[in-house]
Amino acid sequence: MSDAAQSIFWLCQVAGASFVGGVVGSISGLGGGIVIVPVLTLFMHLDIEQAIGASIVSVIAVSSGAGSVYVKDKITNVRIAMFLELFTAAGALVGAGYLARIANPQVLYVLFGLLLLVSLVPIFAKLGEELPQHVENDRMASYLRLNGSYFDKRLDRQVRYNVTGIPAAVGVMFAAGIISGILGIGAGVVKVLAHEVAMKVPTKVSTATSNFMIGVTAAAGAGFYLRRGLVLPFVVVPVAIFVLIGAFVGTIVMERMSNSIIRKIFALLLAIVGMQMLLRGILGGL
Amino acid sequence: MTSQISPSRRPTVSSVSAWVLRGGVVSSSLVMLVGIMFTFAHGTMSIQRMKSDGFDYRPGIIIEGIRHGQGKRIIEAGIYLLVFTPILRVFASSILFAFQDRDRLYAVITFVVLLLTLAGLLWIG
């Protein structure tokens, strides 16, 4: 193959993986690193850090692209996002500024992977549930006015919901921030878990709100990769553009899906990310 | 008489966030595409170069490169635009919470998020 043909073939593979990453990321609220990082390392033979660098930029693209749709359609709970972002951002600073020097990333990957696999249990317990039942606002949720409503295109009605478990969610978000800060990943999966399991908001609201938040977390973490030259401009362009197209397609699909299907997709991805982190800790790479 | 803005037309935190995010992704994509076109117009591209040519974060170098029509520097400006999009969204929200909604609690929350995020982007690492 000629040099030009080879480059074009290579770019097509990157573009395809990015499109899939954008669709999956915008439906699940995870951003898309879950698809992009393994493809870039295993098939495109980039270093893990360069792959994460590209993935961080792609997370910002998915979060902003899909976010613009979910916010306009009022599925995102902006108050929940802003309040919890306080703790992820603080956690990320503590993680990157202080703990990154003393923590062993391999051990952390293994712990994180195990934690995610364990959190499959509460997700499985409510796998088929369409909307959370009998949730009352806790005191902090009332004070912060976190409850809300959204129009569900699938159910064809306005869904009102309350929010609970704020202290637990705050703790989980701080931990998610620390993990992002040390490992340089968006940790969107932890954000969805906090919304879903601790706060008991409807699944569409939890993925849309996580999606909204991960862009800010990723932007805070991007400086590290930009300054070290770990973001490859010529890789990032196809990734960013195709991830965006995927994200817009994903929003159309997600709004018309049932909450229980989205939760099943999320459970599958949770298992995959858990295994991925475990393997990354044990083998390095992936 | 000045026409009164109807409640549905008044900018809200949600509508402005959606607008900032969409503007950010569309404009950064366009800038990156222009950068790609300049790159291909001025030379060849190989897998080796794509896999090794890293980002130079220094704004001075990027601006200088754009003046000389270097594709890579234009792409880097596009990446910067994308990275700052969520931050701009947080900034716009804090302004709206403070001056339009007069919601002091959320104005403060959003402003602290803005400071923490900028600290992460500019100083960490």
mmCIF file of C-alpha atoms in Angstrom:
data_model
loop_
_atom_site.group_PDB
_atom_site.id
_atom_site.type_symbol
_atom_site.label_atom_id
_atom_site.label_comp_id
_atom_site.label_asym_id
_atom_site.label_seq_id
_atom_site.Cartn_x
_atom_site.Cartn_y
_atom_site.Cartn_z
ATOM 1 C CA MET A 1 0.000 0.000 0.000
ATOM 2 C CA SER A 2 1.210 3.496 -0.715
ATOM 3 C CA ASP A 3 1.943 5.871 2.106
ATOM 4 C CA ALA A 4 -1.137 7.993 1.391
ATOM 5 C CA ALA A 5 -3.457 4.985 1.138
ATOM 6 C CA GLN A 6 -2.061 3.604 4.372
ATOM 7 C CA SER A 7 -2.627 6.899 6.180
ATOM 8 C CA ILE A 8 -6.182 7.091 4.904
ATOM 9 C CA PHE A 9 -6.921 3.517 6.003
ATOM 10 C CA TRP A 10 -5.442 4.286 9.415
ATOM 11 C CA LEU A 11 -7.567 7.418 9.710
ATOM 12 C CA CYS A 12 -10.715 5.476 8.733
ATOM 13 C CA GLN A 13 -10.130 3.051 11.597
ATOM 14 C CA VAL A 14 -9.639 5.911 14.042
ATOM 15 C CA ALA A 15 -12.781 7.589 12.677
ATOM 16 C CA GLY A 16 -14.890 4.420 12.987
ATOM 17 C CA ALA A 17 -13.825 3.752 16.575
ATOM 18 C CA SER A 18 -14.460 7.407 17.440
ATOM 19 C CA PHE A 19 -17.957 7.349 15.963
ATOM 20 C CA VAL A 20 -18.844 4.252 18.025
ATOM 21 C CA GLY A 21 -17.245 5.851 21.083
ATOM 22 C CA GLY A 22 -19.376 8.976 20.584
ATOM 23 C CA VAL A 23 -22.632 7.015 20.288
ATOM 24 C CA VAL A 24 -21.879 4.803 23.301
ATOM 25 C CA GLY A 25 -20.503 7.688 25.347
ATOM 26 C CA SER A 26 -23.458 10.002 24.809
ATOM 27 C CA ILE A 27 -26.071 7.320 25.559
ATOM 28 C CA SER A 28 -24.365 6.052 28.705
ATOM 29 C CA GLY A 29 -22.914 9.299 30.089
ATOM 30 C CA LEU A 30 -19.417 7.813 30.119
ATOM 31 C CA GLY A 31 -17.774 9.973 27.454
ATOM 32 C CA GLY A 32 -16.370 7.343 25.140
ATOM 33 C CA GLY A 33 -12.852 6.657 26.403
ATOM 34 C CA ILE A 34 -14.051 3.111 27.004
ATOM 35 C CA VAL A 35 -13.982 2.472 23.219
ATOM 36 C CA ILE A 36 -11.302 4.916 22.099
ATOM 37 C CA VAL A 37 -8.482 4.078 24.513
ATOM 38 C CA PRO A 38 -8.349 0.306 23.783
ATOM 39 C CA VAL A 39 -8.655 0.839 20.008
ATOM 40 C CA LEU A 40 -5.870 3.438 19.960
ATOM 41 C CA THR A 41 -3.522 1.306 22.054
ATOM 42 C CA LEU A 42 -4.269 -2.199 20.719
ATOM 43 C CA PHE A 43 -4.882 -1.509 17.001
ATOM 44 C CA MET A 44 -3.245 1.859 16.375
ATOM 45 C CA HIS A 45 -0.263 1.122 18.648
ATOM 46 C CA LEU A 46 -0.235 4.441 20.472
ATOM 47 C CA ASP A 47 1.210 4.696 23.974
ATOM 48 C CA ILE A 48 -1.394 4.457 26.714
ATOM 49 C CA GLU A 49 -0.734 8.072 27.750
ATOM 50 C CA GLN A 50 -1.191 9.364 24.193
ATOM 51 C CA ALA A 51 -4.393 7.340 23.927
ATOM 52 C CA ILE A 52 -5.684 8.826 27.184
ATOM 53 C CA GLY A 53 -4.683 12.284 25.912
ATOM 54 C CA ALA A 54 -6.830 11.782 22.797
ATOM 55 C CA SER A 55 -9.601 10.305 24.911
ATOM 56 C CA ILE A 56 -9.669 13.317 27.253
ATOM 57 C CA VAL A 57 -10.184 15.666 24.309
ATOM 58 C CA SER A 58 -12.881 13.311 22.969
ATOM 59 C CA VAL A 59 -14.661 13.326 26.335
ATOM 60 C CA ILE A 60 -14.814 17.126 26.159
ATOM 61 C CA ALA A 61 -16.252 16.855 22.639
ATOM 62 C CA VAL A 62 -18.905 14.276 23.601
ATOM 63 C CA SER A 63 -19.814 16.132 26.777
ATOM 64 C CA SER A 64 -20.222 19.442 24.949
ATOM 65 C CA GLY A 65 -21.882 18.065 21.812
ATOM 66 C CA ALA A 66 -24.361 15.747 23.527
ATOM 67 C CA GLY A 67 -24.653 18.179 26.436
ATOM 68 C CA SER A 68 -25.931 20.945 24.183
ATOM 69 C CA VAL A 69 -28.830 18.664 23.166
ATOM 70 C CA TYR A 70 -29.653 17.239 26.606
ATOM 71 C CA VAL A 71 -29.573 20.675 28.234
ATOM 72 C CA LYS A 72 -31.778 22.199 25.560
ATOM 73 C CA ASP A 73 -34.247 19.302 25.948
ATOM 74 C CA LYS A 74 -34.091 19.828 29.753
ATOM 75 C CA ILE A 75 -33.034 16.256 30.578
ATOM 76 C CA THR A 76 -29.833 17.393 32.292
ATOM 77 C CA ASN A 77 -30.259 18.519 35.893
ATOM 78 C CA VAL A 78 -27.991 21.570 35.888
ATOM 79 C CA ARG A 79 -28.213 22.109 39.667
ATOM 80 C CA ILE A 80 -27.145 18.533 40.449
ATOM 81 C CA ALA A 81 -24.299 18.871 37.949
ATOM 82 C CA MET A 82 -22.988 22.160 39.355
ATOM 83 C CA PHE A 83 -23.279 21.101 42.998
ATOM 84 C CA LEU A 84 -21.557 17.748 42.525
ATOM 85 C CA GLU A 85 -18.920 19.216 40.214
ATOM 86 C CA LEU A 86 -17.623 21.082 43.285
ATOM 87 C CA PHE A 87 -16.552 17.791 44.812
ATOM 88 C CA THR A 88 -15.177 16.139 41.663
ATOM 89 C CA ALA A 89 -13.125 19.239 40.892
ATOM 90 C CA ALA A 90 -11.809 19.422 44.463
ATOM 91 C CA GLY A 91 -11.058 15.687 44.433
ATOM 92 C CA ALA A 92 -9.223 15.979 41.123
ATOM 93 C CA LEU A 93 -6.995 18.737 42.500
ATOM 94 C CA VAL A 94 -6.162 16.682 45.595
ATOM 95 C CA GLY A 95 -5.568 13.589 43.453
ATOM 96 C CA ALA A 96 -3.417 15.180 40.763
ATOM 97 C CA GLY A 97 -1.635 17.742 42.910
ATOM 98 C CA TYR A 98 -0.819 15.593 45.912
ATOM 99 C CA LEU A 99 -1.728 11.896 45.745
ATOM 100 C CA ALA A 100 -0.391 11.278 42.214
ATOM 101 C CA ARG A 101 3.166 11.497 43.564
ATOM 102 C CA ILE A 102 2.672 8.890 46.259
ATOM 103 C CA ALA A 103 0.000 6.534 44.936
ATOM 104 C CA ASN A 104 0.878 3.510 42.823
ATOM 105 C CA PRO A 105 -1.275 3.697 39.662
ATOM 106 C CA GLN A 106 -1.175 -0.075 39.073
ATOM 107 C CA VAL A 107 -2.640 -0.758 42.511
ATOM 108 C CA LEU A 108 -5.183 1.994 42.002
ATOM 109 C CA TYR A 109 -6.323 0.547 38.671
ATOM 110 C CA VAL A 110 -6.850 -2.845 40.306
ATOM 111 C CA LEU A 111 -8.795 -1.357 43.243
ATOM 112 C CA PHE A 112 -10.874 0.817 40.922
ATOM 113 C CA GLY A 113 -11.621 -2.165 38.654
ATOM 114 C CA LEU A 114 -12.736 -4.312 41.598
ATOM 115 C CA LEU A 115 -14.866 -1.471 42.952
ATOM 116 C CA LEU A 116 -16.671 -1.110 39.634
ATOM 117 C CA LEU A 117 -17.317 -4.844 39.384
ATOM 118 C CA VAL A 118 -18.746 -4.832 42.920
ATOM 119 C CA SER A 119 -21.033 -1.916 42.074
ATOM 120 C CA LEU A 120 -22.682 -4.114 39.450
ATOM 121 C CA VAL A 121 -24.658 -5.634 42.364
ATOM 122 C CA PRO A 122 -26.874 -2.610 43.162
ATOM 123 C CA ILE A 123 -27.322 -1.958 39.440
ATOM 124 C CA PHE A 124 -28.473 -5.526 38.864
ATOM 125 C CA ALA A 125 -30.913 -5.226 41.762
ATOM 126 C CA LYS A 126 -32.860 -2.558 39.849
ATOM 127 C CA LEU A 127 -32.081 -3.686 36.327
ATOM 128 C CA GLY A 128 -35.625 -3.868 34.963
ATOM 129 C CA GLU A 129 -37.013 -0.845 36.835
ATOM 130 C CA GLU A 130 -38.271 1.924 34.539
ATOM 131 C CA LEU A 131 -38.501 4.814 37.031
ATOM 132 C CA PRO A 132 -37.422 4.999 40.674
ATOM 133 C CA GLN A 133 -40.433 4.703 43.031
ATOM 134 C CA HIS A 134 -41.179 6.383 46.374
ATOM 135 C CA VAL A 135 -38.124 8.615 46.564
ATOM 136 C CA GLU A 136 -38.362 11.542 49.007
ATOM 137 C CA ASN A 137 -35.998 14.522 48.910
ATOM 138 C CA ASP A 138 -33.481 14.389 51.716
ATOM 139 C CA ARG A 139 -32.778 17.571 53.653
ATOM 140 C CA MET A 140 -29.837 18.726 51.561
ATOM 141 C CA ALA A 141 -31.655 17.997 48.316
ATOM 142 C CA SER A 142 -34.550 20.202 49.469
ATOM 143 C CA TYR A 143 -32.225 23.003 50.524
ATOM 144 C CA LEU A 144 -30.348 22.835 47.210
ATOM 145 C CA ARG A 145 -33.578 22.401 45.207
ATOM 146 C CA LEU A 146 -32.156 19.415 43.352
ATOM 147 C CA ASN A 147 -35.458 17.719 42.489
ATOM 148 C CA GLY A 148 -36.767 18.285 38.993
ATOM 149 C CA SER A 149 -38.693 16.976 36.040
ATOM 150 C CA TYR A 150 -38.078 16.103 32.406
ATOM 151 C CA PHE A 151 -40.186 15.151 29.421
ATOM 152 C CA ASP A 152 -39.694 11.475 28.580
ATOM 153 C CA LYS A 153 -40.145 10.967 24.841
ATOM 154 C CA ARG A 154 -40.509 7.206 25.288
ATOM 155 C CA LEU A 155 -43.150 7.374 28.032
ATOM 156 C CA ASP A 156 -44.659 10.430 26.342
ATOM 157 C CA ARG A 157 -45.153 12.316 29.591
ATOM 158 C CA GLN A 158 -43.507 14.696 32.028
ATOM 159 C CA VAL A 159 -41.638 12.747 34.733
ATOM 160 C CA ARG A 160 -41.172 14.396 38.144
ATOM 161 C CA TYR A 161 -38.487 13.062 40.430
ATOM 162 C CA ASN A 162 -37.023 13.612 43.892
ATOM 163 C CA VAL A 163 -33.402 13.251 44.930
ATOM 164 C CA THR A 164 -31.954 11.541 47.977
ATOM 165 C CA GLY A 165 -28.618 10.295 49.346
ATOM 166 C CA ILE A 166 -26.713 13.553 48.917
ATOM 167 C CA PRO A 167 -24.040 12.903 51.601
ATOM 168 C CA ALA A 168 -23.172 9.536 49.996
ATOM 169 C CA ALA A 169 -23.134 11.098 46.519
ATOM 170 C CA VAL A 170 -20.805 13.859 47.731
ATOM 171 C CA GLY A 171 -18.359 11.260 49.072
ATOM 172 C CA VAL A 172 -18.510 9.206 45.883
ATOM 173 C CA MET A 173 -17.967 12.291 43.723
ATOM 174 C CA PHE A 174 -14.935 13.370 45.738
ATOM 175 C CA ALA A 175 -13.504 9.860 45.286
ATOM 176 C CA ALA A 176 -14.325 9.992 41.558
ATOM 177 C CA GLY A 177 -12.402 13.267 41.348
ATOM 178 C CA ILE A 178 -9.382 11.754 43.089
ATOM 179 C CA ILE A 179 -9.417 8.816 40.672
ATOM 180 C CA SER A 180 -9.642 11.185 37.674
ATOM 181 C CA GLY A 181 -6.841 13.291 39.066
ATOM 182 C CA ILE A 182 -4.435 10.397 39.551
ATOM 183 C CA LEU A 183 -5.286 8.193 36.585
ATOM 184 C CA GLY A 184 -6.245 10.899 34.085
ATOM 185 C CA ILE A 185 -9.566 9.303 33.232
ATOM 186 C CA GLY A 186 -12.982 10.992 33.264
ATOM 187 C CA ALA A 187 -14.478 8.484 35.693
ATOM 188 C CA GLY A 188 -17.918 9.117 34.155
ATOM 189 C CA VAL A 189 -18.862 5.633 35.233
ATOM 190 C CA VAL A 190 -18.589 6.633 38.899
ATOM 191 C CA LYS A 191 -20.714 9.728 38.281
ATOM 192 C CA VAL A 192 -23.527 7.690 36.750
ATOM 193 C CA LEU A 193 -23.281 5.262 39.679
ATOM 194 C CA ALA A 194 -23.640 8.088 42.206
ATOM 195 C CA HIS A 195 -26.701 9.507 40.424
ATOM 196 C CA GLU A 196 -28.233 6.123 39.856
ATOM 197 C CA VAL A 197 -27.552 4.214 43.090
ATOM 198 C CA ALA A 198 -27.079 6.878 45.781
ATOM 199 C CA MET A 199 -29.359 9.663 44.562
ATOM 200 C CA LYS A 200 -31.948 7.478 42.810
ATOM 201 C CA VAL A 201 -32.671 9.838 39.914
ATOM 202 C CA PRO A 202 -34.202 8.443 36.687
ATOM 203 C CA THR A 203 -31.586 6.828 34.430
ATOM 204 C CA LYS A 204 -31.906 9.344 31.591
ATOM 205 C CA VAL A 205 -31.351 12.222 34.007
ATOM 206 C CA SER A 206 -28.365 10.445 35.549
ATOM 207 C CA THR A 207 -26.603 9.741 32.235
ATOM 208 C CA ALA A 208 -27.389 13.202 30.807
ATOM 209 C CA THR A 209 -26.184 14.892 34.006
ATOM 210 C CA SER A 210 -23.019 12.776 34.135
ATOM 211 C CA ASN A 211 -22.428 13.604 30.483
ATOM 212 C CA PHE A 212 -22.732 17.310 31.336
ATOM 213 C CA MET A 213 -20.228 17.020 34.194
ATOM 214 C CA ILE A 214 -17.453 14.960 32.590
ATOM 215 C CA GLY A 215 -16.524 17.756 30.177
ATOM 216 C CA VAL A 216 -15.588 20.032 33.075
ATOM 217 C CA THR A 217 -13.606 17.277 34.829
ATOM 218 C CA ALA A 218 -11.825 16.415 31.581
ATOM 219 C CA ALA A 219 -11.012 20.079 30.883
ATOM 220 C CA ALA A 220 -9.415 20.344 34.318
ATOM 221 C CA GLY A 221 -7.333 17.233 33.607
ATOM 222 C CA ALA A 222 -6.432 18.172 30.021
ATOM 223 C CA GLY A 223 -3.693 20.620 31.030
ATOM 224 C CA PHE A 224 -1.464 17.784 32.210
ATOM 225 C CA TYR A 225 -1.625 16.034 28.823
ATOM 226 C CA LEU A 226 -1.384 19.231 26.761
ATOM 227 C CA ARG A 227 1.735 20.470 28.531
ATOM 228 C CA ARG A 228 3.493 17.128 28.169
ATOM 229 C CA GLY A 229 2.857 16.897 24.432
ATOM 230 C CA LEU A 230 0.733 13.773 24.969
ATOM 231 C CA VAL A 231 -2.092 15.138 22.830
ATOM 232 C CA LEU A 232 -1.345 14.329 19.173
ATOM 233 C CA PRO A 233 -3.067 16.997 17.026
ATOM 234 C CA PHE A 234 -3.322 14.819 13.923
ATOM 235 C CA VAL A 235 -4.929 11.992 15.893
ATOM 236 C CA VAL A 236 -7.206 14.296 17.857
ATOM 237 C CA VAL A 237 -8.838 15.880 14.794
ATOM 238 C CA PRO A 238 -10.442 12.688 13.393
ATOM 239 C CA VAL A 239 -11.226 11.524 16.928
ATOM 240 C CA ALA A 240 -12.919 14.791 17.936
ATOM 241 C CA ILE A 241 -14.912 15.198 14.743
ATOM 242 C CA PHE A 242 -16.211 11.639 14.519
ATOM 243 C CA VAL A 243 -16.886 11.395 18.226
ATOM 244 C CA LEU A 244 -19.041 14.521 17.835
ATOM 245 C CA ILE A 245 -21.042 13.049 14.967
ATOM 246 C CA GLY A 246 -21.490 9.898 17.052
ATOM 247 C CA ALA A 247 -22.567 11.965 20.060
ATOM 248 C CA PHE A 248 -25.315 13.747 18.122
ATOM 249 C CA VAL A 249 -26.589 10.407 16.773
ATOM 250 C CA GLY A 250 -26.432 9.037 20.328
ATOM 251 C CA THR A 251 -28.651 11.799 21.735
ATOM 252 C CA ILE A 252 -31.384 11.043 19.190
ATOM 253 C CA VAL A 253 -31.305 7.351 20.119
ATOM 254 C CA MET A 254 -31.038 7.892 23.888
ATOM 255 C CA GLU A 255 -34.052 10.189 24.217
ATOM 256 C CA ARG A 256 -36.252 7.558 22.564
ATOM 257 C CA MET A 257 -34.947 4.575 24.548
ATOM 258 C CA SER A 258 -36.549 3.289 27.736
ATOM 259 C CA ASN A 259 -34.754 3.945 31.024
ATOM 260 C CA SER A 260 -34.380 0.232 31.708
ATOM 261 C CA ILE A 261 -32.613 -0.416 28.368
ATOM 262 C CA ILE A 262 -30.181 2.441 29.055
ATOM 263 C CA ARG A 263 -29.516 0.963 32.495
ATOM 264 C CA LYS A 264 -28.801 -2.433 30.916
ATOM 265 C CA ILE A 265 -26.357 -0.828 28.476
ATOM 266 C CA PHE A 266 -24.752 0.971 31.402
ATOM 267 C CA ALA A 267 -24.453 -2.293 33.387
ATOM 268 C CA LEU A 268 -22.703 -3.943 30.432
ATOM 269 C CA LEU A 269 -20.299 -1.014 30.068
ATOM 270 C CA LEU A 270 -19.686 -0.994 33.817
ATOM 271 C CA ALA A 271 -18.588 -4.636 33.592
ATOM 272 C CA ILE A 272 -16.343 -3.850 30.601
ATOM 273 C CA VAL A 273 -14.724 -0.786 32.240
ATOM 274 C CA GLY A 274 -14.246 -2.779 35.453
ATOM 275 C CA MET A 275 -12.422 -5.542 33.570
ATOM 276 C CA GLN A 276 -10.478 -2.955 31.534
ATOM 277 C CA MET A 277 -9.209 -1.197 34.668
ATOM 278 C CA LEU A 278 -8.375 -4.488 36.339
ATOM 279 C CA LEU A 279 -6.368 -5.632 33.309
ATOM 280 C CA ARG A 280 -4.707 -2.229 32.956
ATOM 281 C CA GLY A 281 -3.567 -2.552 36.543
ATOM 282 C CA ILE A 282 -2.299 -6.096 36.137
ATOM 283 C CA LEU A 283 -0.845 -5.976 32.614
ATOM 284 C CA GLY A 284 -0.357 -2.255 31.945
ATOM 285 C CA GLY A 285 -1.606 -0.896 28.613
ATOM 286 C CA LEU A 286 -5.151 -1.479 27.207
ATOM 287 C CA MET B 1 -41.943 51.614 25.035
ATOM 288 C CA THR B 2 -39.360 48.898 25.264
ATOM 289 C CA SER B 3 -40.777 45.535 24.387
ATOM 290 C CA GLN B 4 -40.867 43.163 27.307
ATOM 291 C CA ILE B 5 -39.007 39.910 26.757
ATOM 292 C CA SER B 6 -41.434 37.051 27.184
ATOM 293 C CA PRO B 7 -40.439 34.468 29.815
ATOM 294 C CA SER B 8 -39.770 31.805 27.185
ATOM 295 C CA ARG B 9 -37.403 34.107 25.287
ATOM 296 C CA ARG B 10 -35.405 35.170 28.320
ATOM 297 C CA PRO B 11 -31.972 33.550 28.392
ATOM 298 C CA THR B 12 -31.812 30.885 31.088
ATOM 299 C CA VAL B 13 -28.841 28.977 32.477
ATOM 300 C CA SER B 14 -29.974 25.994 30.384
ATOM 301 C CA SER B 15 -30.498 27.845 27.114
ATOM 302 C CA VAL B 16 -27.225 29.761 27.371
ATOM 303 C CA SER B 17 -25.314 26.574 28.342
ATOM 304 C CA ALA B 18 -26.729 24.774 25.311
ATOM 305 C CA TRP B 19 -25.793 27.711 23.110
ATOM 306 C CA VAL B 20 -22.229 27.988 24.440
ATOM 307 C CA LEU B 21 -21.634 24.241 24.119
ATOM 308 C CA ARG B 22 -22.955 24.031 20.580
ATOM 309 C CA GLY B 23 -21.057 27.159 19.506
ATOM 310 C CA GLY B 24 -17.872 25.721 21.037
ATOM 311 C CA VAL B 25 -18.009 22.330 19.329
ATOM 312 C CA VAL B 26 -19.044 23.725 15.945
ATOM 313 C CA SER B 27 -16.404 26.472 15.875
ATOM 314 C CA SER B 28 -13.590 24.228 17.164
ATOM 315 C CA SER B 29 -14.440 21.544 14.579
ATOM 316 C CA LEU B 30 -14.368 24.115 11.802
ATOM 317 C CA VAL B 31 -11.011 25.471 12.964
ATOM 318 C CA MET B 32 -9.571 21.937 13.148
ATOM 319 C CA LEU B 33 -10.836 21.134 9.638
ATOM 320 C CA VAL B 34 -9.237 24.303 8.282
ATOM 321 C CA GLY B 35 -6.002 23.228 9.976
ATOM 322 C CA ILE B 36 -6.188 19.807 8.290
ATOM 323 C CA MET B 37 -6.719 21.448 4.905
ATOM 324 C CA PHE B 38 -3.684 23.707 5.415
ATOM 325 C CA THR B 39 -1.599 20.693 6.457
ATOM 326 C CA PHE B 40 -2.491 18.700 3.357
ATOM 327 C CA ALA B 41 -2.033 21.740 1.121
ATOM 328 C CA HIS B 42 1.534 22.216 2.383
ATOM 329 C CA GLY B 43 2.933 18.756 2.487
ATOM 330 C CA THR B 44 2.460 15.067 2.935
ATOM 331 C CA MET B 45 1.096 13.165 5.868
ATOM 332 C CA SER B 46 2.335 9.835 7.140
ATOM 333 C CA ILE B 47 1.234 7.556 9.951
ATOM 334 C CA GLN B 48 4.630 8.063 11.518
ATOM 335 C CA ARG B 49 4.074 11.805 11.696
ATOM 336 C CA MET B 50 0.522 11.461 13.007
ATOM 337 C CA LYS B 51 1.743 9.204 15.793
ATOM 338 C CA SER B 52 4.695 11.284 16.880
ATOM 339 C CA ASP B 53 3.921 14.951 16.236
ATOM 340 C CA GLY B 54 2.931 16.240 19.676
ATOM 341 C CA PHE B 55 0.995 19.261 20.873
ATOM 342 C CA ASP B 56 2.882 22.443 21.666
ATOM 343 C CA TYR B 57 0.838 24.199 24.308
ATOM 344 C CA ARG B 58 2.618 27.579 24.294
ATOM 345 C CA PRO B 59 0.161 30.192 22.978
ATOM 346 C CA GLY B 60 2.990 32.327 21.533
ATOM 347 C CA ILE B 61 4.183 29.503 19.279
ATOM 348 C CA ILE B 62 0.630 28.690 18.217
ATOM 349 C CA ILE B 63 -0.149 32.313 17.283
ATOM 350 C CA GLU B 64 3.166 32.661 15.434
ATOM 351 C CA GLY B 65 2.451 29.429 13.517
ATOM 352 C CA ILE B 66 -1.044 30.528 12.566
ATOM 353 C CA ARG B 67 0.411 33.771 11.116
ATOM 354 C CA HIS B 68 2.555 31.607 8.851
ATOM 355 C CA GLY B 69 -0.392 29.426 7.876
ATOM 356 C CA GLN B 70 0.943 26.265 9.553
ATOM 357 C CA GLY B 71 -1.828 23.651 9.636
ATOM 358 C CA LYS B 72 -0.698 22.024 12.859
ATOM 359 C CA ARG B 73 -0.836 25.301 14.786
ATOM 360 C CA ILE B 74 -4.351 25.998 13.492
ATOM 361 C CA ILE B 75 -5.386 22.530 14.710
ATOM 362 C CA GLU B 76 -3.865 23.283 18.108
ATOM 363 C CA ALA B 77 -5.889 26.486 18.327
ATOM 364 C CA GLY B 78 -8.992 24.393 17.578
ATOM 365 C CA ILE B 79 -8.090 21.962 20.369
ATOM 366 C CA TYR B 80 -7.695 24.873 22.785
ATOM 367 C CA LEU B 81 -11.108 26.170 21.714
ATOM 368 C CA LEU B 82 -12.633 22.752 22.443
ATOM 369 C CA VAL B 83 -10.926 22.420 25.845
ATOM 370 C CA PHE B 84 -12.168 25.853 26.910
ATOM 371 C CA THR B 85 -15.758 25.184 25.810
ATOM 372 C CA PRO B 86 -16.956 23.507 29.069
ATOM 373 C CA ILE B 87 -15.100 26.136 31.103
ATOM 374 C CA LEU B 88 -16.795 28.931 29.181
ATOM 375 C CA ARG B 89 -20.101 27.191 29.868
ATOM 376 C CA VAL B 90 -19.407 27.216 33.631
ATOM 377 C CA PHE B 91 -18.393 30.882 33.439
ATOM 378 C CA ALA B 92 -21.590 31.818 31.580
ATOM 379 C CA SER B 93 -23.708 29.867 34.104
ATOM 380 C CA SER B 94 -22.163 31.663 37.063
ATOM 381 C CA ILE B 95 -22.871 35.046 35.456
ATOM 382 C CA LEU B 96 -26.499 34.080 34.791
ATOM 383 C CA PHE B 97 -27.021 32.641 38.269
ATOM 384 C CA ALA B 98 -25.596 35.817 39.802
ATOM 385 C CA PHE B 99 -27.131 38.581 37.712
ATOM 386 C CA GLN B 100 -30.237 37.150 36.110
ATOM 387 C CA ASP B 101 -31.579 34.505 38.508
ATOM 388 C CA ARG B 102 -30.127 36.354 41.536
ATOM 389 C CA ASP B 103 -29.496 32.909 42.982
ATOM 390 C CA ARG B 104 -26.586 33.650 45.299
ATOM 391 C CA LEU B 105 -26.068 30.028 46.412
ATOM 392 C CA TYR B 106 -25.649 28.636 42.907
ATOM 393 C CA ALA B 107 -23.690 31.663 41.706
ATOM 394 C CA VAL B 108 -21.106 30.915 44.421
ATOM 395 C CA ILE B 109 -21.109 27.154 43.737
ATOM 396 C CA THR B 110 -20.580 27.719 40.012
ATOM 397 C CA PHE B 111 -17.872 30.301 40.563
ATOM 398 C CA VAL B 112 -15.910 27.963 42.860
ATOM 399 C CA VAL B 113 -16.223 25.178 40.251
ATOM 400 C CA LEU B 114 -14.832 27.633 37.693
ATOM 401 C CA LEU B 115 -11.818 28.456 39.878
ATOM 402 C CA LEU B 116 -11.089 24.793 40.697
ATOM 403 C CA THR B 117 -11.329 23.801 37.032
ATOM 404 C CA LEU B 118 -9.027 26.595 35.888
ATOM 405 C CA ALA B 119 -6.573 25.670 38.650
ATOM 406 C CA GLY B 120 -6.588 22.080 37.392
ATOM 407 C CA LEU B 121 -6.135 23.082 33.760
ATOM 408 C CA LEU B 122 -3.406 25.670 34.304
ATOM 409 C CA TRP B 123 -1.343 24.436 37.222
ATOM 410 C CA ILE B 124 -1.583 20.702 37.659
ATOM 411 C CA GLY B 125 1.226 18.632 36.227
#
